[in-house]
mmCIF file of C-alpha atoms in Angstrom:
data_model
loop_
_atom_site.group_PDB
_atom_site.id
_atom_site.type_symbol
_atom_site.label_atom_id
_atom_site.label_comp_id
_atom_site.label_asym_id
_atom_site.label_seq_id
_atom_site.Cartn_x
_atom_site.Cartn_y
_atom_site.Cartn_z
ATOM 1 C CA UNK A 91 98.268 146.438 357.491
ATOM 2 C CA UNK A 92 101.922 147.039 356.919
ATOM 3 C CA UNK A 93 103.366 150.483 357.431
ATOM 4 C CA UNK A 94 105.505 150.732 354.363
ATOM 5 C CA UNK A 95 102.611 150.568 351.887
ATOM 6 C CA UNK A 96 100.673 153.348 353.598
ATOM 7 C CA UNK A 97 101.005 157.021 352.775
ATOM 8 C CA UNK A 98 101.516 159.508 355.627
ATOM 9 C CA UNK A 99 97.903 160.667 355.172
ATOM 10 C CA UNK A 100 96.631 157.107 355.487
ATOM 11 C CA UNK A 101 98.742 156.473 358.562
ATOM 12 C CA UNK A 102 97.493 159.693 360.171
ATOM 13 C CA UNK A 103 93.920 158.630 359.525
ATOM 14 C CA UNK A 104 94.398 155.137 360.949
ATOM 15 C CA UNK A 105 95.990 156.614 364.051
ATOM 16 C CA UNK A 106 93.204 159.163 364.428
ATOM 17 C CA UNK A 107 90.577 156.439 364.189
ATOM 18 C CA UNK A 108 92.347 154.173 366.649
ATOM 19 C CA UNK A 109 92.738 151.408 364.074
ATOM 20 C CA UNK A 110 96.438 150.674 364.638
ATOM 21 C CA UNK A 111 97.503 147.828 366.838
ATOM 22 C CA UNK A 112 99.822 148.711 369.704
ATOM 23 C CA UNK A 113 103.063 148.179 367.787
ATOM 24 C CA UNK A 114 101.995 150.256 364.780
ATOM 25 C CA UNK A 115 100.614 152.982 367.027
ATOM 26 C CA UNK A 116 103.983 153.212 368.799
ATOM 27 C CA UNK A 117 105.778 153.380 365.476
ATOM 28 C CA UNK A 118 103.394 156.079 364.363
ATOM 29 C CA UNK A 119 103.999 158.169 367.460
ATOM 30 C CA UNK A 120 107.741 157.807 366.989
ATOM 31 C CA UNK A 121 107.504 159.012 363.401
ATOM 32 C CA UNK A 122 105.166 161.816 364.409
ATOM 33 C CA UNK A 123 107.976 163.408 366.376
ATOM 34 C CA UNK A 124 110.382 163.106 363.442
ATOM 35 C CA UNK A 125 108.270 163.967 360.429
ATOM 36 C CA UNK A 126 106.809 167.479 360.128
ATOM 37 C CA UNK A 127 104.738 166.320 357.173
ATOM 38 C CA UNK A 128 103.082 163.562 359.198
ATOM 39 C CA UNK A 129 102.614 165.850 362.184
ATOM 40 C CA UNK A 130 100.916 168.497 360.035
ATOM 41 C CA UNK A 131 98.562 165.958 358.471
ATOM 42 C CA UNK A 132 97.659 164.543 361.848
ATOM 43 C CA UNK A 133 97.068 168.018 363.286
ATOM 44 C CA UNK A 134 94.750 168.879 360.379
ATOM 45 C CA UNK A 135 92.694 165.754 360.960
ATOM 46 C CA UNK A 136 92.487 166.478 364.675
ATOM 47 C CA UNK A 137 91.343 170.045 363.949
ATOM 48 C CA UNK A 138 88.607 168.772 361.667
ATOM 49 C CA UNK A 139 87.421 166.248 364.224
ATOM 50 C CA UNK A 140 87.297 168.920 366.908
ATOM 51 C CA UNK A 141 85.333 171.216 364.606
ATOM 52 C CA UNK A 142 82.863 168.456 363.713
ATOM 53 C CA UNK A 143 82.231 167.348 367.244
ATOM 54 C CA UNK A 144 82.203 170.783 368.848
ATOM 55 C CA UNK A 145 79.667 172.230 366.485
ATOM 56 C CA UNK A 146 77.303 169.332 366.250
ATOM 57 C CA UNK A 147 76.048 168.638 369.756
ATOM 58 C CA UNK A 148 74.380 165.299 370.280
ATOM 59 C CA UNK A 149 70.661 165.637 370.097
ATOM 60 C CA UNK A 150 68.274 163.654 372.256
ATOM 61 C CA UNK A 151 65.473 161.803 370.532
ATOM 62 C CA UNK A 152 62.027 163.328 371.086
ATOM 63 C CA UNK A 153 60.233 161.903 374.114
ATOM 64 C CA UNK A 154 57.292 160.719 371.984
ATOM 65 C CA UNK A 155 59.608 158.600 369.842
ATOM 66 C CA UNK A 156 61.079 157.000 372.934
ATOM 67 C CA UNK A 157 57.589 156.363 374.290
ATOM 68 C CA UNK A 158 56.468 154.741 371.035
ATOM 69 C CA UNK A 159 59.458 152.392 370.996
ATOM 70 C CA UNK A 160 58.932 151.442 374.612
ATOM 71 C CA UNK A 161 55.304 150.768 373.842
ATOM 72 C CA UNK A 162 56.299 148.143 371.279
ATOM 73 C CA UNK A 163 57.563 145.881 374.033
ATOM 74 C CA UNK A 164 55.494 147.107 376.932
ATOM 75 C CA UNK A 165 52.783 144.480 377.025
ATOM 76 C CA UNK A 166 54.630 141.865 378.968
ATOM 77 C CA UNK A 167 53.355 138.998 381.117
ATOM 78 C CA UNK A 168 52.594 140.174 384.601
ATOM 79 C CA UNK A 169 55.605 138.716 386.324
ATOM 80 C CA UNK A 170 57.996 140.454 383.973
ATOM 81 C CA UNK A 171 56.646 143.877 384.716
ATOM 82 C CA UNK A 172 58.216 146.034 387.355
ATOM 83 C CA UNK A 173 56.546 146.272 390.743
ATOM 84 C CA UNK A 174 56.457 150.046 390.296
ATOM 85 C CA UNK A 175 54.483 149.806 387.087
ATOM 86 C CA UNK A 176 52.093 147.369 388.690
ATOM 87 C CA UNK A 177 51.117 149.786 391.414
ATOM 88 C CA UNK A 178 49.476 151.892 388.725
ATOM 89 C CA UNK A 179 46.327 149.844 388.159
ATOM 90 C CA UNK A 180 44.651 149.296 391.496
ATOM 91 C CA UNK A 181 41.729 147.318 390.122
ATOM 92 C CA UNK A 182 43.993 145.072 388.078
ATOM 93 C CA UNK A 183 46.201 144.513 391.095
ATOM 94 C CA UNK A 184 43.274 143.355 393.199
ATOM 95 C CA UNK A 185 42.230 140.817 390.583
ATOM 96 C CA UNK A 186 45.794 139.581 390.177
ATOM 97 C CA UNK A 187 46.309 139.329 393.927
ATOM 98 C CA UNK A 188 43.204 137.216 394.220
ATOM 99 C CA UNK A 189 44.481 134.962 391.457
ATOM 100 C CA UNK A 190 47.852 134.649 393.116
ATOM 101 C CA UNK A 191 46.168 133.637 396.359
ATOM 102 C CA UNK A 192 44.389 130.749 394.676
ATOM 103 C CA UNK A 193 47.557 129.582 393.003
ATOM 104 C CA UNK A 194 49.399 129.679 396.283
ATOM 105 C CA UNK A 195 46.879 127.550 398.077
ATOM 106 C CA UNK A 196 47.289 124.808 395.521
ATOM 107 C CA UNK A 197 51.039 124.716 395.899
ATOM 108 C CA UNK A 198 51.364 125.552 399.562
ATOM 109 C CA UNK A 199 51.110 121.945 400.655
ATOM 110 C CA UNK A 200 54.529 121.324 399.109
ATOM 111 C CA UNK A 201 56.430 123.765 401.271
ATOM 112 C CA UNK A 202 54.486 126.255 403.386
ATOM 113 C CA UNK A 203 57.557 128.354 404.172
ATOM 114 C CA UNK A 204 58.406 128.778 400.514
ATOM 115 C CA UNK A 205 54.827 129.609 399.600
ATOM 116 C CA UNK A 206 54.657 132.194 402.369
ATOM 117 C CA UNK A 207 57.871 133.838 401.223
ATOM 118 C CA UNK A 208 56.735 133.949 397.596
ATOM 119 C CA UNK A 209 53.442 135.439 398.779
ATOM 120 C CA UNK A 210 55.455 138.070 400.642
ATOM 121 C CA UNK A 211 57.408 138.847 397.510
ATOM 122 C CA UNK A 212 54.223 139.076 395.428
ATOM 123 C CA UNK A 213 52.366 141.223 397.918
ATOM 124 C CA UNK A 214 55.328 143.541 398.266
ATOM 125 C CA UNK A 215 55.686 143.798 394.493
ATOM 126 C CA UNK A 216 51.968 144.365 393.936
ATOM 127 C CA UNK A 217 51.676 147.034 396.604
ATOM 128 C CA UNK A 218 54.549 148.950 395.027
ATOM 129 C CA UNK A 219 55.982 149.048 398.541
ATOM 130 C CA UNK A 220 58.503 146.208 398.520
ATOM 131 C CA UNK A 221 60.193 147.192 401.729
ATOM 132 C CA UNK A 222 59.451 148.234 405.304
ATOM 133 C CA UNK A 223 62.701 150.089 405.750
ATOM 134 C CA UNK A 224 64.085 151.919 402.743
ATOM 135 C CA UNK A 225 67.804 152.357 402.820
ATOM 136 C CA UNK A 226 70.793 151.506 400.711
ATOM 137 C CA UNK A 227 72.928 151.581 403.864
ATOM 138 C CA UNK A 228 73.415 148.110 405.276
ATOM 139 C CA UNK A 229 74.222 149.644 408.656
ATOM 140 C CA UNK A 230 70.670 151.005 408.759
ATOM 141 C CA UNK A 231 68.922 147.941 407.369
ATOM 142 C CA UNK A 232 70.636 145.323 409.493
ATOM 143 C CA UNK A 233 69.817 146.748 412.952
ATOM 144 C CA UNK A 234 66.256 147.508 411.837
ATOM 145 C CA UNK A 235 65.689 143.881 410.877
ATOM 146 C CA UNK A 236 67.587 142.502 413.844
ATOM 147 C CA UNK A 237 65.382 144.441 416.243
ATOM 148 C CA UNK A 238 62.234 142.816 414.801
ATOM 149 C CA UNK A 239 63.218 139.269 413.903
ATOM 150 C CA UNK A 240 64.993 136.615 415.947
ATOM 151 C CA UNK A 241 67.881 136.200 413.541
ATOM 152 C CA UNK A 242 70.786 138.537 413.162
ATOM 153 C CA UNK A 243 70.337 139.456 409.536
ATOM 154 C CA UNK A 244 73.503 140.052 407.625
ATOM 155 C CA UNK A 245 73.162 142.637 404.878
ATOM 156 C CA UNK A 246 76.119 142.212 402.546
ATOM 157 C CA UNK A 247 76.954 145.193 400.367
ATOM 158 C CA UNK A 248 76.583 144.010 396.766
ATOM 159 C CA UNK A 249 76.306 147.387 395.061
ATOM 160 C CA UNK A 250 79.686 147.005 393.352
ATOM 161 C CA UNK A 251 78.510 143.743 391.826
ATOM 162 C CA UNK A 252 75.448 145.472 390.383
ATOM 163 C CA UNK A 253 72.922 144.686 393.101
ATOM 164 C CA UNK A 254 72.247 147.785 395.177
ATOM 165 C CA UNK A 255 70.491 147.240 398.490
ATOM 166 C CA UNK A 256 66.993 148.744 398.454
ATOM 167 C CA UNK A 257 65.976 147.975 402.004
ATOM 168 C CA UNK A 258 64.465 145.305 404.168
ATOM 169 C CA UNK A 259 61.116 143.969 405.277
ATOM 170 C CA UNK A 260 59.653 141.459 407.661
ATOM 171 C CA UNK A 261 57.845 138.503 406.117
ATOM 172 C CA UNK A 262 55.657 136.194 408.137
ATOM 173 C CA UNK A 263 56.224 132.451 407.911
ATOM 174 C CA UNK A 264 54.117 130.208 410.115
ATOM 175 C CA UNK A 265 53.190 133.217 412.280
ATOM 176 C CA UNK A 266 56.833 134.044 412.927
ATOM 177 C CA UNK A 267 58.681 137.124 411.621
ATOM 178 C CA UNK A 268 61.373 136.425 409.022
ATOM 179 C CA UNK A 269 63.928 139.076 408.070
ATOM 180 C CA UNK A 270 64.093 139.742 404.335
ATOM 181 C CA UNK A 271 66.618 141.865 402.478
ATOM 182 C CA UNK A 272 65.647 143.446 399.193
ATOM 183 C CA UNK A 273 68.159 144.094 396.427
ATOM 184 C CA UNK A 274 67.656 145.556 393.005
ATOM 185 C CA UNK A 275 68.866 144.274 389.660
ATOM 186 C CA UNK A 276 67.966 146.771 386.935
ATOM 187 C CA UNK A 277 64.175 147.097 387.297
ATOM 188 C CA UNK A 278 63.809 143.800 389.123
ATOM 189 C CA UNK A 279 63.756 143.106 392.824
ATOM 190 C CA UNK A 280 65.477 140.198 394.522
ATOM 191 C CA UNK A 281 64.526 139.275 398.043
ATOM 192 C CA UNK A 282 66.702 137.229 400.367
ATOM 193 C CA UNK A 283 65.054 135.803 403.471
ATOM 194 C CA UNK A 284 66.774 134.158 406.402
ATOM 195 C CA UNK A 285 65.395 131.063 408.021
ATOM 196 C CA UNK A 286 66.532 129.019 411.001
ATOM 197 C CA UNK A 287 68.721 126.110 410.000
ATOM 198 C CA UNK A 288 65.941 123.676 410.914
ATOM 199 C CA UNK A 289 63.820 125.061 408.054
ATOM 200 C CA UNK A 290 66.609 125.456 405.533
ATOM 201 C CA UNK A 291 66.495 123.870 402.084
ATOM 202 C CA UNK A 292 68.763 123.574 399.081
ATOM 203 C CA UNK A 293 68.550 123.937 395.355
ATOM 204 C CA UNK A 294 66.417 125.591 392.757
ATOM 205 C CA UNK A 295 62.638 125.858 392.543
ATOM 206 C CA UNK A 296 59.971 127.758 390.645
ATOM 207 C CA UNK A 297 56.678 128.777 392.182
ATOM 208 C CA UNK A 298 54.008 130.795 390.413
ATOM 209 C CA UNK A 299 56.575 131.895 387.856
ATOM 210 C CA UNK A 300 59.008 133.184 390.448
ATOM 211 C CA UNK A 301 62.435 131.661 390.696
ATOM 212 C CA UNK A 302 63.705 130.510 394.043
ATOM 213 C CA UNK A 303 67.201 129.533 395.118
ATOM 214 C CA UNK A 304 67.782 128.029 398.542
ATOM 215 C CA UNK A 305 71.038 127.382 400.351
ATOM 216 C CA UNK A 306 72.473 127.276 403.842
ATOM 217 C CA UNK A 307 75.587 128.121 405.758
ATOM 218 C CA UNK A 308 76.627 126.887 409.193
ATOM 219 C CA UNK A 309 74.095 129.004 411.049
ATOM 220 C CA UNK A 310 71.205 129.875 408.762
ATOM 221 C CA UNK A 311 69.162 128.947 405.758
ATOM 222 C CA UNK A 312 68.566 131.404 402.926
ATOM 223 C CA UNK A 313 65.837 131.791 400.343
ATOM 224 C CA UNK A 314 66.324 134.107 397.354
ATOM 225 C CA UNK A 315 63.222 134.951 395.310
ATOM 226 C CA UNK A 316 62.933 137.034 392.162
ATOM 227 C CA UNK A 317 61.275 137.467 388.790
ATOM 228 C CA UNK A 318 64.646 137.753 387.019
ATOM 229 C CA UNK A 319 65.989 134.860 384.941
ATOM 230 C CA UNK A 320 66.981 131.684 386.697
ATOM 231 C CA UNK A 321 70.538 132.160 385.458
ATOM 232 C CA UNK A 322 70.668 135.691 386.757
ATOM 233 C CA UNK A 323 69.266 134.707 390.107
ATOM 234 C CA UNK A 324 71.870 131.969 390.429
ATOM 235 C CA UNK A 325 74.572 134.505 389.610
ATOM 236 C CA UNK A 326 73.177 136.779 392.308
ATOM 237 C CA UNK A 327 73.171 134.067 394.962
ATOM 238 C CA UNK A 328 76.758 133.182 394.082
ATOM 239 C CA UNK A 329 77.778 136.793 394.722
ATOM 240 C CA UNK A 330 75.716 136.979 397.889
ATOM 241 C CA UNK A 331 77.286 133.822 399.285
ATOM 242 C CA UNK A 332 80.802 134.903 398.379
ATOM 243 C CA UNK A 333 80.468 138.346 399.955
ATOM 244 C CA UNK A 334 78.668 137.193 403.095
ATOM 245 C CA UNK A 335 81.227 134.423 403.606
ATOM 246 C CA UNK A 336 84.114 136.842 403.135
ATOM 247 C CA UNK B 1376 52.999 138.056 368.026
ATOM 248 C CA UNK B 1377 56.420 138.973 369.278
ATOM 249 C CA UNK B 1378 58.153 136.513 371.560
ATOM 250 C CA UNK B 1379 59.413 137.270 375.025
ATOM 251 C CA UNK B 1380 63.021 136.737 374.001
ATOM 252 C CA UNK B 1381 62.780 139.203 371.140
ATOM 253 C CA UNK B 1382 61.266 141.764 373.470
ATOM 254 C CA UNK B 1383 63.966 141.296 376.016
ATOM 255 C CA UNK B 1384 66.675 141.600 373.372
ATOM 256 C CA UNK B 1385 64.922 144.704 372.059
ATOM 257 C CA UNK B 1386 65.101 146.251 375.521
ATOM 258 C CA UNK B 1387 68.797 145.476 375.725
ATOM 259 C CA UNK B 1388 69.825 146.281 372.169
ATOM 260 C CA UNK B 1389 67.506 149.034 370.960
ATOM 261 C CA UNK B 1390 66.128 151.027 373.862
ATOM 262 C CA UNK B 1391 69.507 152.156 375.255
ATOM 263 C CA UNK B 1392 70.489 153.634 371.870
ATOM 264 C CA UNK B 1393 67.478 155.618 370.751
ATOM 265 C CA UNK B 1394 69.366 158.907 370.781
ATOM 266 C CA UNK B 1395 72.135 157.471 368.597
ATOM 267 C CA UNK B 1396 69.573 156.036 366.205
ATOM 268 C CA UNK B 1397 67.712 159.312 365.985
ATOM 269 C CA UNK B 1398 70.949 161.216 365.400
ATOM 270 C CA UNK B 1399 71.964 158.874 362.576
ATOM 271 C CA UNK B 1400 68.512 158.982 360.973
ATOM 272 C CA UNK B 1401 68.465 162.750 361.167
ATOM 273 C CA UNK B 1402 71.873 163.061 359.549
ATOM 274 C CA UNK B 1403 70.846 160.708 356.792
ATOM 275 C CA UNK B 1404 67.444 162.247 356.099
ATOM 276 C CA UNK B 1405 68.139 165.826 357.046
ATOM 277 C CA UNK B 1406 64.939 166.356 359.012
ATOM 278 C CA UNK B 1407 63.746 165.549 362.511
ATOM 279 C CA UNK B 1408 60.232 164.453 361.534
ATOM 280 C CA UNK B 1409 61.632 162.074 358.898
ATOM 281 C CA UNK B 1410 64.110 160.734 361.441
ATOM 282 C CA UNK B 1411 61.313 159.793 363.809
ATOM 283 C CA UNK B 1412 59.558 157.793 361.079
ATOM 284 C CA UNK B 1413 62.812 156.103 360.129
ATOM 285 C CA UNK B 1414 63.716 155.081 363.668
ATOM 286 C CA UNK B 1415 60.243 153.722 364.235
ATOM 287 C CA UNK B 1416 60.419 151.710 361.036
ATOM 288 C CA UNK B 1417 63.883 150.470 362.028
ATOM 289 C CA UNK B 1418 62.597 149.462 365.466
ATOM 290 C CA UNK B 1419 59.899 147.300 363.888
ATOM 291 C CA UNK B 1420 62.502 145.629 361.694
ATOM 292 C CA UNK B 1421 64.798 145.119 364.665
ATOM 293 C CA UNK B 1422 62.051 143.594 366.775
ATOM 294 C CA UNK B 1423 61.230 141.117 364.008
ATOM 295 C CA UNK B 1424 64.895 140.290 363.418
ATOM 296 C CA UNK B 1425 65.615 139.791 367.118
ATOM 297 C CA UNK B 1426 63.290 136.780 367.137
ATOM 298 C CA UNK B 1427 66.158 134.826 365.622
ATOM 299 C CA UNK B 1428 69.188 137.121 365.578
ATOM 300 C CA UNK B 1429 71.589 137.521 368.460
ATOM 301 C CA UNK B 1430 73.806 140.417 367.384
ATOM 302 C CA UNK B 1431 77.406 140.122 368.506
ATOM 303 C CA UNK B 1432 77.869 143.863 368.504
ATOM 304 C CA UNK B 1433 74.407 145.045 369.480
ATOM 305 C CA UNK B 1434 74.850 148.795 369.077
ATOM 306 C CA UNK B 1435 76.590 148.546 365.697
ATOM 307 C CA UNK B 1436 73.964 146.075 364.552
ATOM 308 C CA UNK B 1437 71.084 148.324 365.613
ATOM 309 C CA UNK B 1438 72.662 151.322 363.876
ATOM 310 C CA UNK B 1439 73.039 149.301 360.692
ATOM 311 C CA UNK B 1440 69.318 148.498 360.856
ATOM 312 C CA UNK B 1441 68.622 152.222 361.218
ATOM 313 C CA UNK B 1442 70.921 152.998 358.313
ATOM 314 C CA UNK B 1443 69.149 150.503 356.054
ATOM 315 C CA UNK B 1444 65.734 151.737 357.141
ATOM 316 C CA UNK B 1445 66.868 155.283 356.338
ATOM 317 C CA UNK B 1446 67.970 154.276 352.843
ATOM 318 C CA UNK B 1447 64.667 152.515 352.127
ATOM 319 C CA UNK B 1448 62.709 155.414 353.538
ATOM 320 C CA UNK B 1449 64.648 157.955 351.491
ATOM 321 C CA UNK B 1450 64.274 155.919 348.318
ATOM 322 C CA UNK B 1451 60.521 155.840 348.846
ATOM 323 C CA UNK B 1452 59.940 159.376 350.061
ATOM 324 C CA UNK B 1453 62.865 161.495 348.880
ATOM 325 C CA UNK B 1454 64.205 159.771 345.770
ATOM 326 C CA UNK B 1455 65.969 162.887 344.510
ATOM 327 C CA UNK B 1456 68.150 163.200 347.586
ATOM 328 C CA UNK B 1457 69.687 159.808 346.960
ATOM 329 C CA UNK B 1458 71.442 160.415 343.669
ATOM 330 C CA UNK B 1459 74.667 158.910 344.920
ATOM 331 C CA UNK B 1460 73.452 155.894 346.772
ATOM 332 C CA UNK B 1461 73.759 152.498 345.206
ATOM 333 C CA UNK B 1462 76.473 152.536 342.631
ATOM 334 C CA UNK B 1463 79.197 154.589 344.182
ATOM 335 C CA UNK B 1464 82.130 153.234 342.261
ATOM 336 C CA UNK B 1465 82.784 156.393 340.317
ATOM 337 C CA UNK B 1466 82.791 158.721 343.281
ATOM 338 C CA UNK B 1467 86.216 159.874 342.227
ATOM 339 C CA UNK B 1468 84.674 161.692 339.311
ATOM 340 C CA UNK B 1469 82.422 163.544 341.693
ATOM 341 C CA UNK B 1470 83.418 167.116 342.373
ATOM 342 C CA UNK B 1471 81.845 169.747 344.521
ATOM 343 C CA UNK B 1472 81.879 173.464 343.992
ATOM 344 C CA UNK B 1473 84.538 175.193 346.000
ATOM 345 C CA UNK B 1474 82.615 176.910 348.711
ATOM 346 C CA UNK B 1475 85.439 177.950 350.980
ATOM 347 C CA UNK B 1476 84.585 181.345 352.375
ATOM 348 C CA UNK B 1477 86.242 184.374 350.837
ATOM 349 C CA UNK B 1478 88.148 186.672 353.188
ATOM 350 C CA UNK B 1479 85.314 189.141 353.483
ATOM 351 C CA UNK B 1480 82.581 186.694 354.345
ATOM 352 C CA UNK B 1481 84.967 185.127 356.805
ATOM 353 C CA UNK B 1482 84.890 188.418 358.658
ATOM 354 C CA UNK B 1483 81.169 188.119 359.092
ATOM 355 C CA UNK B 1484 80.383 186.225 362.203
ATOM 356 C CA UNK B 1485 78.683 183.030 361.177
ATOM 357 C CA UNK B 1486 77.073 180.244 363.035
ATOM 358 C CA UNK B 1487 79.836 177.642 363.008
ATOM 359 C CA UNK B 1488 77.339 174.893 363.709
ATOM 360 C CA UNK B 1489 75.293 175.756 360.635
ATOM 361 C CA UNK B 1490 78.454 175.903 358.534
ATOM 362 C CA UNK B 1491 79.570 172.475 359.692
ATOM 363 C CA UNK B 1492 76.128 170.985 359.136
ATOM 364 C CA UNK B 1493 75.910 172.456 355.637
ATOM 365 C CA UNK B 1494 79.322 171.069 354.789
ATOM 366 C CA UNK B 1495 78.361 167.580 355.955
ATOM 367 C CA UNK B 1496 75.083 167.798 354.066
ATOM 368 C CA UNK B 1497 77.014 168.707 350.908
ATOM 369 C CA UNK B 1498 78.899 165.389 350.951
ATOM 370 C CA UNK B 1499 77.723 162.616 348.606
ATOM 371 C CA UNK B 1500 75.625 160.113 350.569
ATOM 372 C CA UNK B 1501 78.133 157.225 350.789
ATOM 373 C CA UNK B 1502 80.839 159.551 352.069
ATOM 374 C CA UNK B 1503 78.438 161.233 354.454
ATOM 375 C CA UNK B 1504 77.114 158.062 356.034
ATOM 376 C CA UNK B 1505 80.626 156.673 356.465
ATOM 377 C CA UNK B 1506 81.797 159.870 358.116
ATOM 378 C CA UNK B 1507 78.779 160.021 360.411
ATOM 379 C CA UNK B 1508 79.129 156.404 361.503
ATOM 380 C CA UNK B 1509 82.762 157.105 362.380
ATOM 381 C CA UNK B 1510 82.715 160.599 363.849
ATOM 382 C CA UNK B 1511 79.343 160.747 365.543
ATOM 383 C CA UNK B 1512 78.349 157.148 366.144
ATOM 384 C CA UNK B 1513 81.977 156.152 366.772
ATOM 385 C CA UNK B 1514 81.839 152.778 365.088
ATOM 386 C CA UNK B 1515 85.163 151.230 364.112
ATOM 387 C CA UNK B 1516 86.127 150.392 360.519
ATOM 388 C CA UNK B 1517 84.963 146.809 360.777
ATOM 389 C CA UNK B 1518 81.559 147.829 362.096
ATOM 390 C CA UNK B 1519 81.163 150.504 359.429
ATOM 391 C CA UNK B 1520 82.123 147.997 356.748
ATOM 392 C CA UNK B 1521 79.445 145.612 357.999
ATOM 393 C CA UNK B 1522 76.809 148.339 358.351
ATOM 394 C CA UNK B 1523 77.383 149.810 354.892
ATOM 395 C CA UNK B 1524 78.133 146.484 353.207
ATOM 396 C CA UNK B 1525 81.420 147.768 351.878
ATOM 397 C CA UNK B 1526 84.970 146.395 352.105
ATOM 398 C CA UNK B 1527 87.191 147.944 354.782
ATOM 399 C CA UNK B 1528 89.400 149.484 352.110
ATOM 400 C CA UNK B 1529 86.377 151.309 350.739
ATOM 401 C CA UNK B 1530 85.464 152.528 354.207
ATOM 402 C CA UNK B 1531 88.968 153.951 354.576
ATOM 403 C CA UNK B 1532 88.976 155.704 351.234
ATOM 404 C CA UNK B 1533 85.481 157.108 351.788
ATOM 405 C CA UNK B 1534 86.509 158.457 355.157
ATOM 406 C CA UNK B 1535 89.616 159.974 353.692
ATOM 407 C CA UNK B 1536 87.676 161.608 350.857
ATOM 408 C CA UNK B 1537 84.954 162.843 353.186
ATOM 409 C CA UNK B 1538 87.507 164.447 355.452
ATOM 410 C CA UNK B 1539 89.411 166.041 352.594
ATOM 411 C CA UNK B 1540 86.178 167.527 351.235
ATOM 412 C CA UNK B 1541 85.148 168.844 354.621
ATOM 413 C CA UNK B 1542 88.542 170.423 355.140
ATOM 414 C CA UNK B 1543 88.125 172.285 351.883
ATOM 415 C CA UNK B 1544 84.526 173.275 352.556
ATOM 416 C CA UNK B 1545 85.327 174.489 356.028
ATOM 417 C CA UNK B 1546 88.604 176.077 355.071
ATOM 418 C CA UNK B 1547 90.529 174.142 357.696
ATOM 419 C CA UNK B 1548 93.008 172.952 355.113
ATOM 420 C CA UNK B 1549 95.341 175.855 354.493
#
């Protein structure tokens, strides 16, 4: 849009609506200082905008409308639902837990440690109590875990990356305590467990609909488990590894 | 049966912008109860469309669905209020009564909010929806053009006419 074909009123409107590119906006501001006509037009438009926005406060939608829209997409497969919502139906939870137990037994021969950790994730999610120590402060979570499990659990702060720390818990693998950190991504939980290097694994796996990413550093093995997308979980582990390495 | 992907997109695209949708529907229909029906209808359309559509600008897309649902709803339920929708090419011939307040009534304290709302309601529909999408929903020209299926030049001239009319109605143009 070239300047010379536009009237002052049109230029004032484009500037008001933020439709100029940087160069044209600069030119406009330069002319604003020199042309009383342009300045008056721009001031009038600004006054109108102020009047419109001041006197028409944004109105929230009625709660029942929101509820109806949420209902349209509420009936989701179990693993997509939030742990908090699951805690609601006790009877349903018992049935589901029993089902999960059967499924686990059939897969547990593959990797008992993995199955145990997924069971921990499921149980924690079903109980609505995903953590033993609730804190977003890594300096609280780390010593709590370290005092109960043989490994010195690192608890990297990933809040800036969009994964606030929720807390920690102790999972049991082969009758030994394993420290597990719990992070949140939107309404989903991501658990990260630490294993001794001798039990570490690598790569991606899916068990009972949960995604699992395993990796290791020089001292420990890690297992991340969540019901978020595989892609999202991989993104999380990349952040986790970068921050804990740094 | 709605697919998982559509539901997830719905959660990302629609649910965060219910207030905006309700505001737009209320401006377009003039009543809260109508707005609720419109948004619900729009949500059903959006959910069906999201099976296959991946909107590049999710919020603008969702608001355009609401806008279209509002037009259909109005045509069905309030046909008289839509005199100016559809063929809007001869808007220039449209004139409104000069309602700028006389000096005496200006002395009477009035509810500014009501005055502003009345003025917006007095605009012909195409001008009103363009103004609302810009001023209250804060879409840019390109998004408004897509939502109202009008060329950008038309969006600009509608905005300009809407603003000029409001300035006269509100007496902010001396």
